[in-house]
Tab-separated table of C-alpha atoms in Angstrom:
chain	number	residue	atom	x	y	z
A	600	MET	CA	2.986	-29.989	-28.829
A	601	SER	CA	0.769	-33.379	-27.409
A	602	PHE	CA	1.757	-35.805	-24.296
A	603	GLY	CA	5.183	-35.255	-24.305
A	604	SER	CA	5.081	-31.641	-24.409
A	605	TRP	CA	2.374	-31.988	-21.510
A	606	LEU	CA	4.443	-34.313	-19.631
A	607	TRP	CA	7.936	-32.541	-20.310
A	608	GLN	CA	6.516	-29.375	-19.043
A	609	ARG	CA	5.111	-31.262	-15.636
A	610	ILE	CA	8.881	-32.510	-15.111
A	611	THR	CA	10.328	-29.497	-15.671
A	612	ALA	CA	7.823	-27.613	-13.167
A	613	VAL	CA	8.872	-30.451	-10.812
A	614	LEU	CA	12.821	-29.807	-11.699
A	615	LEU	CA	12.134	-25.659	-11.716
A	616	PHE	CA	10.599	-25.600	-8.408
A	617	PHE	CA	14.162	-27.258	-7.041
A	618	PHE	CA	16.459	-25.157	-9.506
A	619	LEU	CA	14.749	-21.793	-8.960
A	620	GLY	CA	14.203	-21.823	-5.358
A	621	LEU	CA	17.969	-22.963	-4.871
A	622	HIS	CA	18.463	-19.627	-7.615
A	623	LEU	CA	16.536	-17.463	-5.445
A	624	VAL	CA	17.856	-18.445	-2.128
A	625	LEU	CA	21.407	-18.267	-3.374
A	626	GLU	CA	21.467	-15.118	-5.041
A	627	HIS	CA	19.043	-13.110	-3.162
A	628	PHE	CA	19.257	-14.456	0.478
A	629	SER	CA	22.666	-16.082	1.199
A	630	ALA	CA	25.169	-13.592	-0.447
A	631	GLY	CA	25.224	-11.458	2.634
A	632	SER	CA	22.771	-8.871	1.303
A	633	ALA	CA	20.057	-7.860	-1.072
A	634	ALA	CA	22.520	-8.992	-4.607
A	635	PRO	CA	25.472	-10.964	-4.836
A	636	THR	CA	28.896	-9.525	-5.830
A	637	PHE	CA	30.717	-10.575	-9.540
A	638	ALA	CA	33.532	-11.850	-7.206
A	639	TRP	CA	31.125	-14.113	-5.031
A	640	ILE	CA	29.128	-15.218	-7.812
A	641	VAL	CA	32.392	-15.996	-9.963
A	642	ALA	CA	33.450	-18.228	-6.261
A	643	ARG	CA	30.253	-19.734	-6.919
A	644	LEU	CA	31.163	-20.574	-10.021
A	645	GLN	CA	34.044	-22.325	-9.972
A	646	HIS	CA	32.857	-25.310	-8.054
A	647	PRO	CA	31.467	-28.054	-10.335
A	648	VAL	CA	28.702	-29.245	-8.834
A	649	PHE	CA	27.120	-25.101	-9.330
A	650	LEU	CA	28.107	-25.213	-12.924
A	651	VAL	CA	26.594	-28.032	-13.980
A	652	VAL	CA	23.538	-26.970	-11.481
A	653	ASP	CA	23.349	-23.782	-13.249
A	654	VAL	CA	23.579	-25.097	-17.057
A	655	LEU	CA	20.603	-27.571	-16.164
A	656	PHE	CA	18.548	-24.897	-14.867
A	657	LEU	CA	19.267	-23.058	-17.629
A	658	ALA	CA	17.941	-25.689	-20.073
A	659	VAL	CA	15.164	-26.432	-18.043
A	660	VAL	CA	14.077	-22.884	-17.557
A	661	LEU	CA	14.323	-22.947	-21.479
A	662	PHE	CA	12.210	-25.730	-21.736
A	663	HIS	CA	9.405	-25.066	-19.570
A	664	GLY	CA	9.364	-21.849	-20.769
A	665	LEU	CA	8.815	-21.632	-24.772
A	666	ASN	CA	7.099	-24.814	-24.092
A	667	GLY	CA	4.292	-22.623	-22.216
A	668	LEU	CA	4.653	-20.017	-24.368
A	669	GLY	CA	3.531	-22.373	-27.366
A	670	SER	CA	1.120	-23.648	-25.287
A	671	VAL	CA	-0.470	-20.296	-25.160
A	672	ILE	CA	-0.131	-19.658	-29.006
A	673	LEU	CA	-2.108	-22.896	-29.761
A	674	ASP	CA	-4.610	-21.764	-27.187
A	675	LEU	CA	-5.205	-18.457	-28.492
A	676	GLY	CA	-6.219	-20.361	-32.135
A	677	MET	CA	-3.237	-21.378	-33.935
A	678	PRO	CA	-4.042	-24.254	-36.924
A	679	PRO	CA	-2.577	-27.406	-35.868
A	680	ARG	CA	-1.508	-27.604	-39.392
A	681	TYR	CA	1.735	-24.861	-38.172
A	682	GLY	CA	2.314	-27.070	-34.951
A	683	ARG	CA	5.198	-28.263	-36.454
A	684	SER	CA	6.696	-25.031	-37.649
A	685	LEU	CA	5.688	-23.261	-34.570
A	686	SER	CA	7.920	-26.482	-32.350
A	687	ALA	CA	10.541	-25.936	-34.964
A	688	GLY	CA	10.652	-21.945	-34.388
A	689	LEU	CA	10.934	-22.649	-30.348
A	690	TRP	CA	13.678	-25.477	-30.396
A	691	LEU	CA	15.409	-22.800	-32.427
A	692	LEU	CA	14.971	-20.044	-30.264
A	693	GLY	CA	15.260	-22.288	-27.422
A	694	ALA	CA	19.038	-23.404	-28.848
A	695	ALA	CA	19.770	-20.357	-29.654
A	696	SER	CA	18.876	-18.948	-25.821
A	697	PHE	CA	21.175	-21.520	-24.518
A	698	VAL	CA	24.113	-21.134	-26.485
A	699	LEU	CA	23.684	-17.563	-25.089
A	700	GLY	CA	23.350	-18.256	-21.903
A	701	LEU	CA	26.434	-20.796	-21.664
A	702	ASP	CA	28.702	-17.721	-22.839
A	703	ILE	CA	27.329	-15.797	-19.880
A	704	ILE	CA	27.986	-18.633	-17.360
A	705	LEU	CA	31.085	-20.092	-18.513
A	706	PRO	CA	33.485	-17.543	-19.050
A	707	LEU	CA	32.095	-16.353	-15.194
A	708	ALA	CA	33.360	-20.042	-14.464
A	709	GLY	CA	36.692	-19.157	-15.807
A	710	TYR	CA	36.182	-20.692	-19.995
A	711	PRO	CA	37.015	-18.439	-22.511
A	712	ALA	CA	34.039	-16.516	-24.212
A	713	TRP	CA	32.946	-17.835	-27.494
A	714	PHE	CA	31.604	-14.155	-28.508
A	715	TYR	CA	32.770	-10.680	-28.498
A	716	TRP	CA	30.704	-7.680	-28.458
B	273	MET	CA	-23.454	-15.704	-44.830
B	274	GLY	CA	-21.460	-12.881	-42.972
B	275	LYS	CA	-19.858	-14.826	-40.192
B	276	HIS	CA	-19.923	-12.794	-37.279
B	277	LEU	CA	-17.831	-14.849	-34.516
B	278	GLU	CA	-18.962	-14.229	-31.106
B	279	ARG	CA	-15.610	-14.079	-28.921
B	280	ASP	CA	-15.082	-10.722	-27.116
B	281	ARG	CA	-18.513	-9.235	-26.720
B	282	GLY	CA	-19.447	-8.473	-22.877
B	283	LEU	CA	-16.113	-9.822	-20.267
B	284	SER	CA	-17.905	-11.928	-18.170
B	285	TYR	CA	-15.060	-11.995	-15.698
B	286	ARG	CA	-17.788	-11.295	-12.970
B	287	SER	CA	-18.901	-14.508	-12.446
B	288	TYR	CA	-15.281	-16.163	-12.757
B	289	GLU	CA	-14.825	-18.532	-10.035
B	290	SER	CA	-12.019	-19.994	-8.782
B	291	GLY	CA	-10.475	-22.082	-11.549
B	292	MET	CA	-10.822	-19.743	-13.954
B	293	TRP	CA	-9.101	-17.265	-11.839
B	294	ALA	CA	-6.406	-19.752	-11.363
B	295	TRP	CA	-6.102	-20.124	-15.212
B	296	ILE	CA	-5.947	-16.548	-15.641
B	297	LEU	CA	-3.697	-15.907	-13.181
B	298	GLN	CA	-1.839	-19.220	-14.567
B	299	ARG	CA	-1.406	-17.721	-17.666
B	300	GLY	CA	-0.362	-13.828	-16.938
B	301	THR	CA	2.548	-14.935	-14.482
B	302	GLY	CA	4.078	-17.643	-17.130
B	303	VAL	CA	3.954	-15.057	-19.727
B	304	ILE	CA	5.485	-12.963	-17.056
B	305	LEU	CA	8.001	-14.163	-16.527
B	306	VAL	CA	9.169	-15.889	-19.759
B	307	GLY	CA	9.449	-12.160	-20.870
B	308	TYR	CA	11.161	-11.692	-17.737
B	309	LEU	CA	13.819	-15.188	-19.313
B	310	PHE	CA	15.219	-13.078	-21.770
B	311	LEU	CA	14.974	-9.802	-20.058
B	312	HIS	CA	17.501	-11.569	-18.077
B	313	LEU	CA	19.574	-13.416	-20.012
B	314	ALA	CA	20.076	-9.866	-21.993
B	315	LEU	CA	21.095	-8.253	-19.104
B	316	LEU	CA	23.533	-10.764	-18.063
B	317	SER	CA	24.710	-11.438	-21.278
B	318	ALA	CA	25.733	-7.515	-21.953
B	319	ALA	CA	26.854	-6.938	-18.379
B	320	THR	CA	29.200	-9.800	-18.193
B	321	ALA	CA	30.221	-9.151	-22.173
B	322	PRO	CA	34.288	-10.340	-22.176
B	323	GLY	CA	36.531	-6.730	-22.309
B	324	ARG	CA	35.027	-5.053	-19.395
B	325	PRO	CA	34.050	-8.226	-17.143
B	326	GLY	CA	33.408	-7.777	-13.098
B	327	ALA	CA	33.136	-3.849	-13.481
B	328	ALA	CA	29.773	-4.005	-15.586
B	329	LEU	CA	28.216	-6.585	-13.869
B	330	ASN	CA	28.736	-5.336	-9.898
B	331	ARG	CA	27.330	-2.101	-11.634
B	332	VAL	CA	24.827	-4.161	-12.635
B	333	LEU	CA	24.442	-5.670	-9.542
B	334	ALA	CA	24.202	-2.420	-7.426
B	335	VAL	CA	21.556	-1.454	-9.407
B	336	PHE	CA	19.548	-4.623	-6.919
B	337	ARG	CA	20.483	-2.768	-3.983
B	338	ASN	CA	18.122	0.401	-4.842
B	339	PRO	CA	15.175	0.018	-2.655
B	340	LEU	CA	12.817	0.931	-5.820
B	341	VAL	CA	14.203	-1.885	-7.679
B	342	LEU	CA	14.037	-4.396	-4.289
B	343	TYR	CA	10.573	-3.549	-4.577
B	344	LEU	CA	10.656	-4.552	-8.085
B	345	ASP	CA	12.488	-7.521	-7.161
B	346	LEU	CA	9.723	-8.840	-4.661
B	347	VAL	CA	6.900	-8.222	-7.660
B	348	LEU	CA	9.218	-10.736	-9.582
B	349	ILE	CA	9.190	-12.918	-6.523
B	350	ALA	CA	5.524	-12.814	-6.403
B	351	VAL	CA	4.931	-14.042	-9.801
B	352	VAL	CA	7.427	-16.813	-8.891
B	353	LEU	CA	5.918	-17.607	-6.297
B	354	LEU	CA	1.864	-17.773	-7.817
B	355	HIS	CA	2.906	-19.606	-10.720
B	356	ALA	CA	4.760	-22.338	-8.732
B	357	PHE	CA	2.152	-22.974	-5.894
B	358	ASN	CA	-0.599	-23.076	-8.582
B	359	GLY	CA	1.220	-25.275	-10.904
B	360	ILE	CA	1.444	-27.774	-7.670
B	361	ARG	CA	-2.100	-27.627	-7.754
B	362	LEU	CA	-2.545	-27.917	-11.064
B	363	ILE	CA	0.056	-31.408	-11.058
B	364	VAL	CA	-2.065	-32.665	-8.006
B	365	LEU	CA	-5.006	-32.135	-10.084
B	366	ASP	CA	-2.853	-33.952	-13.074
B	367	LEU	CA	-2.399	-36.492	-10.986
B	368	GLY	CA	-6.235	-37.843	-10.421
B	369	TYR	CA	-6.444	-35.746	-6.903
B	370	GLY	CA	-8.303	-33.371	-5.395
B	371	PHE	CA	-11.052	-32.063	-7.780
B	372	LEU	CA	-14.136	-32.540	-4.994
B	373	ARG	CA	-11.406	-29.961	-3.205
B	374	GLN	CA	-10.530	-27.875	-5.808
B	375	LYS	CA	-11.166	-24.435	-4.402
B	376	GLY	CA	-9.394	-25.528	-1.258
B	377	LEU	CA	-6.598	-26.405	-3.175
B	378	PHE	CA	-6.335	-22.908	-4.893
B	379	LEU	CA	-6.700	-20.403	-1.961
B	380	GLY	CA	-4.076	-23.137	-0.363
B	381	ALA	CA	-1.985	-22.079	-3.085
B	382	MET	CA	-2.357	-18.828	-2.512
B	383	ALA	CA	-1.847	-19.041	0.829
B	384	PHE	CA	1.033	-20.669	0.737
B	385	SER	CA	2.280	-17.817	-1.977
B	386	GLY	CA	1.611	-15.068	0.612
B	387	VAL	CA	3.198	-16.913	3.624
B	388	LEU	CA	6.272	-17.266	1.160
B	389	LEU	CA	6.257	-13.909	0.030
B	390	LEU	CA	6.216	-12.108	3.685
B	391	GLY	CA	9.237	-14.500	4.491
B	392	ALA	CA	10.908	-13.063	1.295
B	393	ALA	CA	9.668	-9.481	1.786
B	394	TRP	CA	11.522	-9.527	5.519
B	395	ARG	CA	14.331	-10.545	4.180
B	396	LEU	CA	15.059	-8.696	1.242
B	397	LEU	CA	13.597	-5.374	2.793
B	398	ALA	CA	14.587	-5.539	6.663
C	1266	MET	CA	-40.677	-3.515	-14.988
C	1267	SER	CA	-37.811	-4.986	-16.199
C	1268	LEU	CA	-35.921	-4.337	-19.437
C	1269	PHE	CA	-34.318	-6.917	-21.323
C	1270	LYS	CA	-31.363	-5.996	-22.996
C	1271	ILE	CA	-30.645	-8.381	-25.991
C	1272	PHE	CA	-28.366	-8.699	-28.467
C	1273	ARG	CA	-29.590	-7.844	-32.345
C	1274	CYS	CA	-27.593	-8.986	-35.346
C	1275	ASP	CA	-28.363	-10.030	-38.886
C	1276	PRO	CA	-25.658	-11.319	-41.375
C	1277	GLU	CA	-27.699	-11.839	-43.757
C	1278	GLN	CA	-29.400	-8.938	-44.272
C	1279	ASN	CA	-26.579	-6.471	-42.684
C	1280	VAL	CA	-28.312	-5.347	-39.849
C	1281	PRO	CA	-24.639	-4.551	-37.970
C	1282	ALA	CA	-24.801	-5.736	-34.285
C	1283	ARG	CA	-26.290	-4.078	-31.404
C	1284	TYR	CA	-28.308	-4.003	-28.289
C	1285	GLN	CA	-31.767	-3.126	-28.254
C	1286	GLY	CA	-33.954	-2.975	-24.993
C	1287	TYR	CA	-36.953	-4.068	-23.931
C	1288	ARG	CA	-39.432	-3.096	-21.392
C	1289	MET	CA	-41.544	-5.599	-19.613
C	1290	GLU	CA	-43.612	-6.060	-16.821
C	1291	THR	CA	-42.952	-10.044	-15.675
C	1292	GLU	CA	-44.008	-12.716	-13.153
C	1293	GLU	CA	-43.538	-13.726	-10.435
C	1294	GLY	CA	-41.193	-16.823	-10.768
C	1295	GLU	CA	-41.255	-16.671	-14.717
C	1296	THR	CA	-38.445	-17.627	-16.340
C	1297	VAL	CA	-36.069	-15.983	-19.151
C	1298	LEU	CA	-37.193	-17.920	-21.582
C	1299	SER	CA	-40.736	-17.527	-21.028
C	1300	ALA	CA	-40.077	-13.468	-20.560
C	1301	LEU	CA	-38.422	-14.087	-24.374
C	1302	VAL	CA	-41.298	-15.494	-25.667
C	1303	ARG	CA	-43.868	-13.167	-24.628
C	1304	LEU	CA	-41.257	-10.101	-25.750
C	1305	ARG	CA	-41.904	-12.338	-28.935
C	1306	GLU	CA	-45.331	-12.391	-29.507
C	1307	GLU	CA	-46.396	-8.770	-27.758
C	1308	GLN	CA	-43.629	-6.814	-29.159
C	1309	ASP	CA	-41.186	-8.225	-31.728
C	1310	PRO	CA	-41.685	-10.446	-34.030
C	1311	SER	CA	-38.398	-10.238	-35.714
C	1312	LEU	CA	-36.541	-11.002	-32.376
C	1313	ALA	CA	-34.673	-14.739	-32.716
C	1314	PHE	CA	-33.855	-17.381	-30.786
C	1315	ARG	CA	-33.755	-21.431	-30.593
C	1316	ALA	CA	-36.018	-22.657	-27.695
C	1317	SER	CA	-37.720	-26.449	-27.646
C	1318	CYS	CA	-38.585	-28.125	-24.539
C	1319	ARG	CA	-38.940	-25.273	-22.342
C	1320	SER	CA	-37.712	-27.301	-19.266
C	1321	GLY	CA	-33.819	-27.752	-19.424
C	1322	ILE	CA	-33.806	-31.483	-21.076
C	1323	CYS	CA	-33.467	-30.087	-25.035
C	1324	GLY	CA	-30.632	-27.970	-24.510
C	1325	SER	CA	-31.839	-25.732	-27.798
C	1326	ASP	CA	-32.034	-22.561	-25.938
C	1327	ALA	CA	-28.498	-22.526	-24.651
C	1328	CYS	CA	-27.433	-18.066	-24.841
C	1329	ARG	CA	-25.657	-15.627	-22.324
C	1330	ILE	CA	-27.435	-14.453	-19.373
C	1331	ASN	CA	-25.960	-11.010	-17.842
C	1332	GLY	CA	-22.373	-12.330	-19.408
C	1333	ARG	CA	-22.513	-16.413	-18.676
C	1334	ALA	CA	-23.864	-19.328	-20.194
C	1335	GLY	CA	-26.828	-20.802	-19.481
C	1336	LEU	CA	-29.835	-21.663	-20.347
C	1337	PRO	CA	-32.670	-18.897	-20.370
C	1338	CYS	CA	-35.868	-21.972	-19.515
C	1339	LYS	CA	-34.211	-22.835	-16.054
C	1340	ALA	CA	-33.055	-19.068	-14.986
C	1341	GLN	CA	-35.887	-16.816	-13.563
C	1342	VAL	CA	-35.755	-13.088	-14.490
C	1343	SER	CA	-36.206	-11.977	-10.695
C	1344	GLU	CA	-32.842	-14.184	-9.874
C	1345	HIS	CA	-30.786	-11.988	-12.478
C	1346	LEU	CA	-32.398	-9.090	-12.251
C	1347	GLN	CA	-29.369	-7.027	-11.921
C	1348	ASP	CA	-30.116	-3.294	-11.611
C	1349	GLY	CA	-33.804	-3.922	-13.248
C	1350	VAL	CA	-32.412	-5.252	-16.022
C	1351	VAL	CA	-30.975	-8.949	-17.884
C	1352	VAL	CA	-28.754	-9.247	-20.730
C	1353	LEU	CA	-28.939	-11.728	-23.378
C	1354	GLU	CA	-26.383	-12.230	-25.642
C	1355	PRO	CA	-25.600	-15.641	-28.344
C	1356	LEU	CA	-23.321	-18.117	-26.641
C	1357	ARG	CA	-19.126	-16.869	-26.935
C	1358	GLY	CA	-17.438	-18.298	-29.403
C	1359	PHE	CA	-19.654	-19.038	-31.884
C	1360	PRO	CA	-20.685	-17.686	-35.510
C	1361	VAL	CA	-23.909	-16.438	-35.064
C	1362	ILE	CA	-26.758	-16.570	-37.332
C	1363	ARG	CA	-29.474	-13.970	-36.381
C	1364	ASP	CA	-29.978	-12.503	-32.774
C	1365	LEU	CA	-29.690	-15.251	-29.560
C	1366	VAL	CA	-29.645	-17.953	-32.781
C	1367	VAL	CA	-25.814	-19.588	-33.546
C	1368	ASP	CA	-24.137	-21.664	-36.238
C	1369	GLN	CA	-23.218	-24.860	-34.316
C	1370	THR	CA	-22.263	-26.987	-37.032
C	1371	ARG	CA	-18.476	-26.815	-35.702
C	1372	PHE	CA	-19.569	-28.160	-32.423
C	1373	TRP	CA	-21.342	-31.301	-33.726
C	1374	GLU	CA	-18.616	-32.150	-36.138
C	1375	LYS	CA	-16.514	-32.233	-32.928
C	1376	LEU	CA	-18.471	-33.786	-31.148
C	1377	ARG	CA	-19.158	-37.014	-34.390
C	1378	GLN	CA	-15.101	-36.355	-33.836
C	1379	VAL	CA	-15.252	-38.715	-30.356
C	1380	LYS	CA	-17.680	-41.269	-32.101
C	1381	PRO	CA	-20.320	-40.931	-29.275
C	1382	TRP	CA	-21.818	-44.575	-29.766
C	1383	LEU	CA	-20.520	-47.574	-27.821
C	1384	ILE	CA	-18.572	-49.433	-29.477
C	1385	PRO	CA	-18.640	-53.032	-28.355
C	1386	GLY	CA	-16.226	-55.458	-27.737
C	1387	ASP	CA	-17.199	-58.873	-29.125
C	1388	PRO	CA	-18.073	-58.477	-32.618
C	1389	ASP	CA	-19.130	-61.895	-33.183
C	1390	PRO	CA	-22.534	-61.998	-34.857
C	1391	GLU	CA	-22.716	-65.510	-34.280
C	1392	LYS	CA	-23.357	-64.705	-30.942
C	1393	GLU	CA	-26.567	-63.133	-28.995
C	1394	ARG	CA	-24.586	-59.746	-27.829
C	1395	LEU	CA	-26.354	-59.444	-24.687
C	1396	MET	CA	-24.718	-56.451	-23.136
C	1397	ARG	CA	-25.603	-56.616	-19.025
C	1398	LEU	CA	-25.009	-53.314	-17.407
C	1399	VAL	CA	-25.042	-53.407	-13.594
C	1400	GLN	CA	-26.176	-50.965	-11.385
C	1401	GLU	CA	-22.903	-50.247	-9.742
C	1402	ASP	CA	-21.884	-49.338	-13.413
C	1403	PHE	CA	-24.698	-47.802	-14.598
C	1404	ASP	CA	-24.370	-45.608	-11.687
C	1405	GLY	CA	-21.108	-44.195	-12.573
C	1406	LEU	CA	-21.708	-42.985	-15.958
C	1407	SER	CA	-25.706	-42.032	-15.757
C	1408	HIS	CA	-24.360	-38.559	-14.415
C	1409	ALA	CA	-22.263	-38.548	-17.247
C	1410	SER	CA	-24.585	-39.188	-19.500
C	1411	ASP	CA	-26.957	-36.141	-18.426
C	1412	CYS	CA	-25.421	-33.595	-20.939
C	1413	ILE	CA	-27.699	-32.158	-23.295
C	1414	PHE	CA	-25.396	-30.719	-25.417
C	1415	CYS	CA	-26.421	-27.093	-24.600
C	1416	ALA	CA	-22.918	-25.882	-25.578
C	1417	ALA	CA	-22.885	-23.658	-22.599
C	1418	CYS	CA	-19.392	-25.303	-21.015
C	1419	TYR	CA	-18.010	-25.690	-24.940
C	1420	ALA	CA	-19.096	-21.358	-25.983
C	1421	GLU	CA	-17.214	-20.355	-22.106
C	1422	CYS	CA	-13.940	-22.871	-22.155
C	1423	PRO	CA	-11.112	-20.124	-22.865
C	1424	MET	CA	-9.366	-23.165	-24.799
C	1425	ALA	CA	-12.531	-23.928	-27.155
C	1426	GLY	CA	-14.083	-21.964	-29.835
C	1427	ASP	CA	-15.683	-21.921	-33.694
C	1428	ASP	CA	-12.003	-20.985	-34.728
C	1429	LYS	CA	-9.890	-23.489	-32.698
C	1430	PRO	CA	-9.014	-27.263	-32.641
C	1431	TYR	CA	-9.787	-28.490	-29.508
C	1432	LEU	CA	-12.716	-30.425	-28.638
C	1433	GLY	CA	-14.461	-29.055	-26.266
C	1434	PRO	CA	-14.985	-29.969	-22.419
C	1435	ALA	CA	-18.776	-31.856	-23.998
C	1436	ALA	CA	-16.597	-33.609	-26.775
C	1437	LEU	CA	-14.877	-34.706	-24.463
C	1438	LEU	CA	-17.127	-35.952	-21.279
C	1439	LYS	CA	-19.011	-38.118	-23.594
C	1440	ALA	CA	-15.710	-39.643	-24.946
C	1441	TYR	CA	-15.925	-40.157	-20.769
C	1442	ARG	CA	-18.937	-41.793	-20.416
C	1443	PHE	CA	-18.152	-43.970	-23.202
C	1444	ALA	CA	-14.512	-44.982	-21.497
C	1445	VAL	CA	-15.896	-45.807	-18.253
C	1446	ASP	CA	-18.882	-48.015	-19.425
C	1447	PRO	CA	-17.685	-51.391	-19.116
C	1448	ARG	CA	-19.325	-52.721	-22.441
C	1449	ASP	CA	-17.703	-50.140	-24.186
C	1450	ALA	CA	-13.891	-51.043	-25.841
C	1451	GLY	CA	-13.803	-47.919	-28.623
C	1452	GLY	CA	-11.021	-46.743	-26.502
C	1453	GLU	CA	-8.353	-47.700	-29.055
C	1454	GLU	CA	-10.833	-46.216	-31.904
C	1455	ARG	CA	-11.031	-42.818	-30.173
C	1456	ARG	CA	-7.365	-42.676	-29.772
C	1457	ALA	CA	-6.505	-40.408	-32.554
C	1458	ALA	CA	-9.136	-37.905	-31.647
C	1459	LEU	CA	-8.515	-37.449	-27.883
C	1460	GLU	CA	-4.539	-37.008	-28.456
C	1461	GLY	CA	-4.475	-35.393	-31.489
C	1462	PRO	CA	-4.211	-31.813	-32.084
C	1463	GLY	CA	-7.540	-30.696	-30.202
C	1464	GLY	CA	-7.938	-33.302	-27.910
C	1465	LEU	CA	-7.047	-33.913	-24.265
C	1466	TRP	CA	-3.696	-31.868	-24.021
C	1467	ARG	CA	-5.041	-28.497	-25.109
C	1468	CYS	CA	-7.478	-28.481	-21.265
C	1469	HIS	CA	-5.599	-26.674	-18.864
C	1470	LEU	CA	-8.594	-27.153	-16.029
C	1471	ALA	CA	-10.341	-23.647	-15.670
C	1472	PHE	CA	-13.193	-25.460	-14.706
C	1473	ARG	CA	-14.800	-22.479	-16.446
C	1474	CYS	CA	-17.007	-26.114	-18.203
C	1475	THR	CA	-17.942	-27.117	-14.131
C	1476	GLU	CA	-19.113	-23.673	-13.136
C	1477	VAL	CA	-21.456	-23.163	-16.628
C	1478	CYS	CA	-22.723	-26.522	-17.069
C	1479	PRO	CA	-26.594	-26.502	-16.577
C	1480	LYS	CA	-26.471	-30.386	-15.213
C	1481	GLU	CA	-24.013	-30.072	-13.040
C	1482	ILE	CA	-21.530	-32.232	-14.731
C	1483	SER	CA	-17.735	-31.562	-13.940
C	1484	PRO	CA	-16.420	-31.803	-17.594
C	1485	ALA	CA	-13.384	-30.903	-15.827
C	1486	ALA	CA	-12.866	-33.786	-13.641
C	1487	ALA	CA	-13.942	-36.479	-16.759
C	1488	ILE	CA	-11.059	-34.918	-19.125
C	1489	GLY	CA	-8.856	-34.932	-15.990
C	1490	HIS	CA	-9.129	-38.662	-16.024
C	1491	LEU	CA	-8.648	-39.374	-19.997
C	1492	LYS	CA	-5.344	-37.508	-19.300
C	1493	ASN	CA	-4.749	-39.508	-16.398
C	1494	GLU	CA	-5.193	-42.601	-18.325
C	1495	ALA	CA	-3.722	-41.558	-21.142
C	1496	ALA	CA	-0.513	-40.413	-19.109
C	1497	ARG	CA	-0.539	-44.316	-17.397
C	1498	ARG	CA	-1.442	-46.035	-20.884
C	1499	HIS	CA	1.876	-43.881	-22.883
C	1500	LEU	CA	4.085	-44.541	-19.323
C	1501	GLY	CA	2.608	-48.533	-19.457
C	1502	LEU	CA	1.220	-48.355	-15.927
C	1503	GLY	CA	-1.985	-50.314	-16.061
C	1504	ALA	CA	-5.613	-48.347	-16.851
C	1505	LYS	CA	-8.149	-48.294	-14.176
C	1506	GLY	CA	-11.042	-49.868	-14.066
C	1507	PRO	CA	-14.506	-48.843	-12.907
C	1508	ARG	CA	-14.398	-49.945	-9.666
C	1509	GLU	CA	-11.891	-48.287	-9.231
C	1510	LEU	CA	-12.710	-45.275	-10.564
C	1511	ARG	CA	-15.249	-45.347	-8.099
C	1512	ALA	CA	-12.922	-46.486	-5.362
C	1513	ASN	CA	-10.572	-43.206	-5.910
C	1514	GLY	CA	-13.706	-40.714	-6.685
C	1515	THR	CA	-13.437	-39.833	-9.891
C	1516	LEU	CA	-16.858	-41.062	-10.695
C	1517	GLU	CA	-18.481	-38.936	-7.831
C	1518	ALA	CA	-15.962	-36.117	-8.855
C	1519	VAL	CA	-17.515	-35.423	-12.047
C	1520	ALA	CA	-21.680	-36.393	-11.249
C	1521	GLU	CA	-21.014	-33.822	-8.463
C	1522	GLY	CA	-19.809	-30.806	-10.382
C	1523	ALA	CA	-16.635	-31.459	-8.808
C	1524	GLY	CA	-14.467	-27.994	-9.459
C	1525	LYS	CA	-17.621	-25.468	-8.681
C	1526	ASP	CA	-17.141	-23.043	-5.878
C	1527	GLY	CA	-20.715	-23.587	-4.709
C	1528	ASP	CA	-22.892	-20.730	-3.079
C-alpha cells in the first residue's frame, strides 16, 4: 500500500471511466429496453472484442474496488505491520472473485463452465 | 495513566466544507460500490449456473424491468456517477491543478453527475 | 450571560468524562481564552487547559470550539456563541490528560520523523558555508514556515490520529517547507518517512487541515505537491525547481490556504 497502490488506483480509475461507461451504455441503454435479455448478452459475448473487454473490465474493477477497500481499512487505523497480510488477503479475495467472474463470462461466450453448483 | 482517546465525541459536521464532504462522499460511494460489485457477481453467478442457463438469467433480468427496481437502479447509477466525477476531481488535483479552485472543482463534479443522472433517469423511466 | 460547556475528565483520579456548564458575563471583544482564564480564576481552579502567548503565536492552546479545532486566543466569544453557548472540548485524536489538555507525544514524534531541520547539501567543513536565500525563494517558503504546530490540522484530519500511523498535515507541511527551500538537500533522507506507511499516500485530500488552520496555510496543497514530486521521481520525470513551482501556482496555493471554501 504505497506509491504503486496509489498510482494503480488512478490508472484503473481512468480505465474504469471507459469500461463502466461502456458497460452502463450497453446493458442499460442499448439493449432496446431498460434491461437486456439473456440472448442479447450471449450474442454480444460471441464477439472476441467484447469478451476481452469484459474480462479486462472484471480485472480492473476488482483491483480498483479492493485496493480502495484496503485504503479505507488502513485509514481506519490498521497497524502497518499487518499491511502485508492485508495486501495478501485482498489479492486472494480478488483472484477468487476473478475466477468466479470468468466462470460467469466464459460459459455465456460458449466456453464450458468450470464449476457446477 | 488511564488513556482516554478523544475520537468520536461531538460530531463536527456542521463546520465541514466542500473538501470534507467530497471525501465522505468518495468513501461512502466507494464502499457501497464494492458491496454492490460482490452482490452483482454473486447474483450473476447464481443466475447463470450451468443446468439452467438462460431461463434463470432472464428471470433475474425481468426483475430489472420492475419500476421499483428501476428506481433502485437509478440510485446505483447516481452513486457511480458521483464516485466517477469526484474521482476525476481528485485526479485533477493529483496532477497539481485546481488547488486554488477546489470548491469550484467539487461543485463542477457534482453538476456533471447531476446532469448525467437526469439523462439516465429520462432514458430509463421514459 | 454566556454559557460555557466544557469537557471535563481526569483519568488519573478516575473522574469520568462529562460536560460541565459555567455561566459568565463576557465583555465585548473578549477571547475564548480570556474567558477560560477568568473562569479558572473566578469559578473553578481545577479547570485544566494549556495556554501561553495569548496571541496566536505559540500554538499551545488549541482545542475544539463548537466541534471545530481552533485557537481560543484567536476566537472571540461573541462570534462563537450558538444560542448563548460555547462548547469547548479537547483536540480530537489525542489521549486526554485532563480536561482540555491532551498528550501530544505522538504528534511530536511524527514531526521528528520528517527531520524538520535544514539538511545542507554541501557538508565540506573547509568551505565557509554561506547559505544565501534570495528574496523570491524566501517568499515561497515563508508562509509554509508560519506553522505554529498547534495540531489543529492533525486533530481534524480524518486520516490522522494518535492510534494511526499517518504522520499528519503538520509534519508533511514541514517536509514541504524544506522541499521548496533551495538550500536544503535532505530529500533523500526524508524519503523513508514521506513514502512509508504513514507518509504521503495516506492523504486523500479531505482539505480539513486547510479548513481549520489558524494560520491560513494549505497543508493539503503542500502534501499534494509532495505527492506530485514523489510520483514524478518514481516515473522518471524530472523534479520541479522553486521557480517552476512559482510559475505553476503551487507556492501561491499553499500560501493562500487553497482548498478552503471561504466565507
